[in-house]
């Protein structure tokens, strides 16, 4: 069965970086893109980024440009999202989601990774 | 960027009620509109894609309509498991923004 398994919760200080992983299983990794979405406490869903696992093309939310990088390791079927220069308002649950190339919705989601930014 | 709004922001309803949630885009997005259900402690789940197509496995009491700038999610007969927050998302252009959400709780 399709699964996206994310790395565990992180606590970081302001200005630090965090790298969240999303390991896919149960399907051919390069046949689907991966998107990242976050939800801050008490807030709604916010789209962050997308990566083509086939050729590495990326698309980032304008508000995160310069602070976020998405990468993949096709040998292990893992996607990574690195967020730098962390601020308190980056505190959120971060989700990865499988994104079919032929469609525009997210059909499977990781379980979420809580990133807490606090001094 | 295309901005998405939803109304109402929250509503209280009873089991069996018909519930309608509206989503509006700041410019035409054709039918590139998805609806997600999100429950606390769970991952979001797609209900409707391309404005009106029901995702496989989603109960038929959920339906979507609309095109251009105005869209609607309807739950024909609210069930206990439907109490959640509902988000629309446009995928017409990047960034594929979500609406602010509509929380449906028990009256």
Tab-separated table of C-alpha atoms in Angstrom:
chain	number	residue	atom	x	y	z
A	1	UNK	CA	0.000	0.000	0.000
A	2	UNK	CA	1.070	3.571	-0.620
A	3	UNK	CA	2.768	5.157	2.369
A	4	UNK	CA	4.625	8.379	2.979
A	5	UNK	CA	6.630	8.206	6.192
A	6	UNK	CA	7.966	11.483	7.543
A	7	UNK	CA	10.793	12.105	9.975
A	8	UNK	CA	10.145	12.920	13.607
A	9	UNK	CA	9.388	16.124	15.431
A	10	UNK	CA	12.062	18.817	15.606
A	11	UNK	CA	12.737	21.692	17.984
A	12	UNK	CA	14.940	24.435	16.579
A	13	UNK	CA	16.133	27.854	17.657
A	14	UNK	CA	15.421	30.950	15.588
A	15	UNK	CA	17.907	31.279	12.759
A	16	UNK	CA	18.613	27.557	12.562
A	17	UNK	CA	17.735	25.163	9.729
A	18	UNK	CA	15.572	22.054	9.637
A	19	UNK	CA	15.456	19.223	7.115
A	20	UNK	CA	12.344	17.058	7.032
A	21	UNK	CA	12.301	13.767	5.152
A	22	UNK	CA	9.434	11.950	3.468
A	23	UNK	CA	10.086	8.323	2.512
A	24	UNK	CA	7.715	6.855	-0.048
A	25	UNK	CA	6.789	3.210	-0.415
A	26	UNK	CA	4.224	1.111	-2.228
A	27	UNK	CA	4.548	2.819	-5.601
A	28	UNK	CA	7.131	3.879	-8.192
A	29	UNK	CA	8.661	7.005	-6.685
A	30	UNK	CA	9.513	8.853	-9.889
A	31	UNK	CA	6.000	8.496	-11.284
A	32	UNK	CA	4.563	11.077	-8.892
A	33	UNK	CA	5.591	14.490	-7.666
A	34	UNK	CA	5.805	15.468	-4.009
A	35	UNK	CA	4.268	18.592	-2.541
A	36	UNK	CA	4.757	20.103	0.904
A	37	UNK	CA	1.993	21.769	2.899
A	38	UNK	CA	2.101	23.148	6.443
A	39	UNK	CA	-0.385	24.065	9.129
A	40	UNK	CA	0.617	26.501	11.846
A	41	UNK	CA	-1.153	26.248	15.219
A	42	UNK	CA	-4.745	27.416	14.864
A	43	UNK	CA	-4.235	28.274	11.214
A	44	UNK	CA	-5.229	26.789	7.876
A	45	UNK	CA	-3.318	24.837	5.269
A	46	UNK	CA	-0.499	26.589	3.448
A	47	UNK	CA	1.156	25.270	0.280
A	48	UNK	CA	4.937	25.464	0.397
A	49	UNK	CA	6.577	23.678	-2.500
A	50	UNK	CA	6.484	20.982	-5.152
A	51	UNK	CA	9.182	18.834	-6.685
A	52	UNK	CA	9.205	16.569	-9.697
A	53	UNK	CA	10.764	13.330	-8.527
A	54	UNK	CA	11.380	12.531	-12.206
A	55	UNK	CA	13.679	15.430	-13.119
A	56	UNK	CA	14.089	17.495	-9.955
A	57	UNK	CA	12.156	20.538	-11.159
A	58	UNK	CA	10.891	22.596	-8.250
A	59	UNK	CA	8.306	25.243	-7.528
A	60	UNK	CA	8.359	27.210	-4.279
A	61	UNK	CA	5.932	29.509	-2.527
A	62	UNK	CA	7.056	33.104	-3.113
A	63	UNK	CA	7.070	33.880	0.607
A	64	UNK	CA	9.632	31.120	1.192
A	65	UNK	CA	11.857	31.796	-1.818
A	66	UNK	CA	15.473	31.756	-0.757
A	67	UNK	CA	14.815	29.925	2.499
A	68	UNK	CA	13.485	26.582	1.251
A	69	UNK	CA	15.050	23.814	-0.804
A	70	UNK	CA	13.441	20.557	-1.879
A	71	UNK	CA	15.495	17.589	-2.985
A	72	UNK	CA	14.973	13.913	-3.641
A	73	UNK	CA	16.985	10.722	-3.395
A	74	UNK	CA	15.520	8.424	-6.023
A	75	UNK	CA	17.670	5.514	-4.841
A	76	UNK	CA	15.791	5.440	-1.535
A	77	UNK	CA	12.502	6.996	-2.664
A	78	UNK	CA	12.865	9.877	-0.238
A	79	UNK	CA	12.012	13.546	-0.598
A	80	UNK	CA	13.507	16.234	1.604
A	81	UNK	CA	12.475	19.743	2.506
A	82	UNK	CA	15.054	22.052	4.087
A	83	UNK	CA	13.934	25.338	5.604
A	84	UNK	CA	16.602	27.821	6.680
A	85	UNK	CA	16.699	30.963	8.829
A	86	UNK	CA	13.836	29.638	10.908
A	87	UNK	CA	11.474	32.091	12.591
A	88	UNK	CA	8.860	31.560	15.262
A	89	UNK	CA	6.106	31.760	12.649
A	90	UNK	CA	7.603	28.696	10.916
A	91	UNK	CA	6.301	26.635	13.841
A	92	UNK	CA	3.860	24.242	12.203
A	93	UNK	CA	3.040	20.695	11.233
A	94	UNK	CA	4.685	20.007	7.880
A	95	UNK	CA	3.094	17.461	5.530
A	96	UNK	CA	4.399	15.866	2.373
A	97	UNK	CA	1.803	14.730	-0.149
A	98	UNK	CA	1.945	12.630	-3.295
A	99	UNK	CA	0.980	14.620	-6.367
A	100	UNK	CA	0.097	12.777	-9.566
A	101	UNK	CA	1.630	14.446	-12.628
A	102	UNK	CA	-1.611	13.929	-14.521
A	103	UNK	CA	-3.764	15.645	-11.941
A	104	UNK	CA	-3.753	18.551	-9.555
A	105	UNK	CA	-4.732	17.102	-6.212
A	106	UNK	CA	-2.883	15.301	-3.454
A	107	UNK	CA	-3.964	11.714	-3.061
A	108	UNK	CA	-1.726	10.406	-0.242
A	109	UNK	CA	-0.216	12.336	2.640
A	110	UNK	CA	2.560	11.791	5.132
A	111	UNK	CA	1.640	11.729	8.793
A	112	UNK	CA	3.030	15.187	9.422
A	113	UNK	CA	6.138	16.488	11.194
A	114	UNK	CA	5.867	19.075	13.951
A	115	UNK	CA	8.595	21.683	13.722
A	116	UNK	CA	8.788	23.992	16.714
A	117	UNK	CA	10.900	27.132	16.522
A	118	UNK	CA	11.596	28.554	19.942
A	119	UNK	CA	14.415	30.249	21.762
B	1	UNK	CA	-1.281	35.256	-6.753
B	2	UNK	CA	-4.874	34.038	-6.800
B	3	UNK	CA	-6.583	34.597	-3.457
B	4	UNK	CA	-9.217	32.201	-2.183
B	5	UNK	CA	-12.014	33.062	0.214
B	6	UNK	CA	-14.528	30.769	1.876
B	7	UNK	CA	-17.839	31.368	3.557
B	8	UNK	CA	-18.879	30.885	6.181
B	9	UNK	CA	-15.713	30.587	8.261
B	10	UNK	CA	-17.591	28.273	10.608
B	11	UNK	CA	-21.012	26.778	10.963
B	12	UNK	CA	-22.935	24.658	13.412
B	13	UNK	CA	-25.189	21.967	12.046
B	14	UNK	CA	-27.045	18.866	13.116
B	15	UNK	CA	-26.768	15.320	11.850
B	16	UNK	CA	-28.954	15.023	8.775
B	17	UNK	CA	-28.685	18.683	7.814
B	18	UNK	CA	-27.812	19.806	4.310
B	19	UNK	CA	-24.631	21.882	4.451
B	20	UNK	CA	-23.291	24.224	1.771
B	21	UNK	CA	-19.851	25.841	1.801
B	22	UNK	CA	-18.855	28.475	-0.718
B	23	UNK	CA	-15.405	29.170	-2.129
B	24	UNK	CA	-14.533	32.171	-4.275
B	25	UNK	CA	-11.390	32.836	-6.300
B	26	UNK	CA	-10.009	36.322	-6.926
B	27	UNK	CA	-9.906	35.563	-10.665
B	28	UNK	CA	-11.184	32.844	-12.943
B	29	UNK	CA	-9.661	29.428	-12.281
B	30	UNK	CA	-11.818	27.464	-14.726
B	31	UNK	CA	-12.539	24.194	-12.881
B	32	UNK	CA	-9.147	23.836	-11.204
B	33	UNK	CA	-10.606	23.614	-7.715
B	34	UNK	CA	-10.236	20.857	-5.134
B	35	UNK	CA	-11.926	20.343	-1.784
B	36	UNK	CA	-10.207	18.764	1.232
B	37	UNK	CA	-11.546	17.585	4.574
B	38	UNK	CA	-9.244	17.908	7.592
B	39	UNK	CA	-9.933	16.512	11.015
B	40	UNK	CA	-7.822	17.318	14.111
B	41	UNK	CA	-4.903	14.926	14.426
B	42	UNK	CA	-5.526	13.449	10.993
B	43	UNK	CA	-4.130	14.188	7.545
B	44	UNK	CA	-6.160	16.124	4.985
B	45	UNK	CA	-8.240	14.062	2.593
B	46	UNK	CA	-9.305	15.065	-0.900
B	47	UNK	CA	-13.071	14.890	-1.402
B	48	UNK	CA	-13.671	16.621	-4.727
B	49	UNK	CA	-11.253	17.398	-7.536
B	50	UNK	CA	-11.664	19.498	-10.664
B	51	UNK	CA	-14.604	21.274	-9.001
B	52	UNK	CA	-17.136	18.457	-9.301
B	53	UNK	CA	-15.449	15.046	-9.533
B	54	UNK	CA	-15.886	12.818	-6.511
B	55	UNK	CA	-12.658	11.169	-5.361
B	56	UNK	CA	-12.817	7.378	-5.274
B	57	UNK	CA	-14.077	6.097	-1.940
B	58	UNK	CA	-15.692	9.368	-0.864
B	59	UNK	CA	-19.384	9.057	0.055
B	60	UNK	CA	-21.860	10.320	-2.517
B	61	UNK	CA	-23.398	12.752	-0.014
B	62	UNK	CA	-20.470	15.036	-0.902
B	63	UNK	CA	-20.769	16.996	-4.125
B	64	UNK	CA	-19.072	19.971	-5.710
B	65	UNK	CA	-20.128	22.478	-8.301
B	66	UNK	CA	-19.065	25.697	-9.932
B	67	UNK	CA	-16.565	27.087	-12.392
B	68	UNK	CA	-14.806	30.371	-13.013
B	69	UNK	CA	-14.684	32.131	-9.670
B	70	UNK	CA	-17.528	30.666	-7.596
B	71	UNK	CA	-17.655	27.143	-6.218
B	72	UNK	CA	-19.748	25.161	-3.772
B	73	UNK	CA	-19.229	22.069	-1.642
B	74	UNK	CA	-22.469	20.440	-0.521
B	75	UNK	CA	-22.993	17.718	2.051
B	76	UNK	CA	-26.487	16.439	1.405
B	77	UNK	CA	-27.064	14.830	4.802
B	78	UNK	CA	-24.452	15.581	7.446
B	79	UNK	CA	-23.096	12.535	9.264
B	80	UNK	CA	-21.235	12.425	12.617
B	81	UNK	CA	-17.947	11.694	10.857
B	82	UNK	CA	-18.282	14.837	8.708
B	83	UNK	CA	-17.525	17.275	11.497
B	84	UNK	CA	-14.222	18.731	10.344
B	85	UNK	CA	-12.654	21.709	8.630
B	86	UNK	CA	-13.075	21.972	4.872
B	87	UNK	CA	-10.606	23.717	2.565
B	88	UNK	CA	-10.798	24.612	-1.077
B	89	UNK	CA	-7.606	24.857	-3.124
B	90	UNK	CA	-7.063	26.327	-6.564
B	91	UNK	CA	-4.567	24.621	-8.843
B	92	UNK	CA	-5.011	26.890	-11.874
B	93	UNK	CA	-1.797	28.770	-11.239
B	94	UNK	CA	1.131	28.809	-8.858
B	95	UNK	CA	1.099	29.168	-5.922
B	96	UNK	CA	-1.820	26.740	-5.531
B	97	UNK	CA	-3.349	28.554	-2.579
B	98	UNK	CA	-5.826	27.094	-0.148
B	99	UNK	CA	-8.845	28.932	1.151
B	100	UNK	CA	-8.895	29.835	4.861
B	101	UNK	CA	-11.149	26.908	5.737
B	102	UNK	CA	-14.682	26.353	6.997
B	103	UNK	CA	-15.093	24.602	10.318
B	104	UNK	CA	-18.208	22.461	10.610
B	105	UNK	CA	-19.150	21.552	14.153
B	106	UNK	CA	-22.046	20.044	15.997
B	107	UNK	CA	-25.034	22.204	16.847
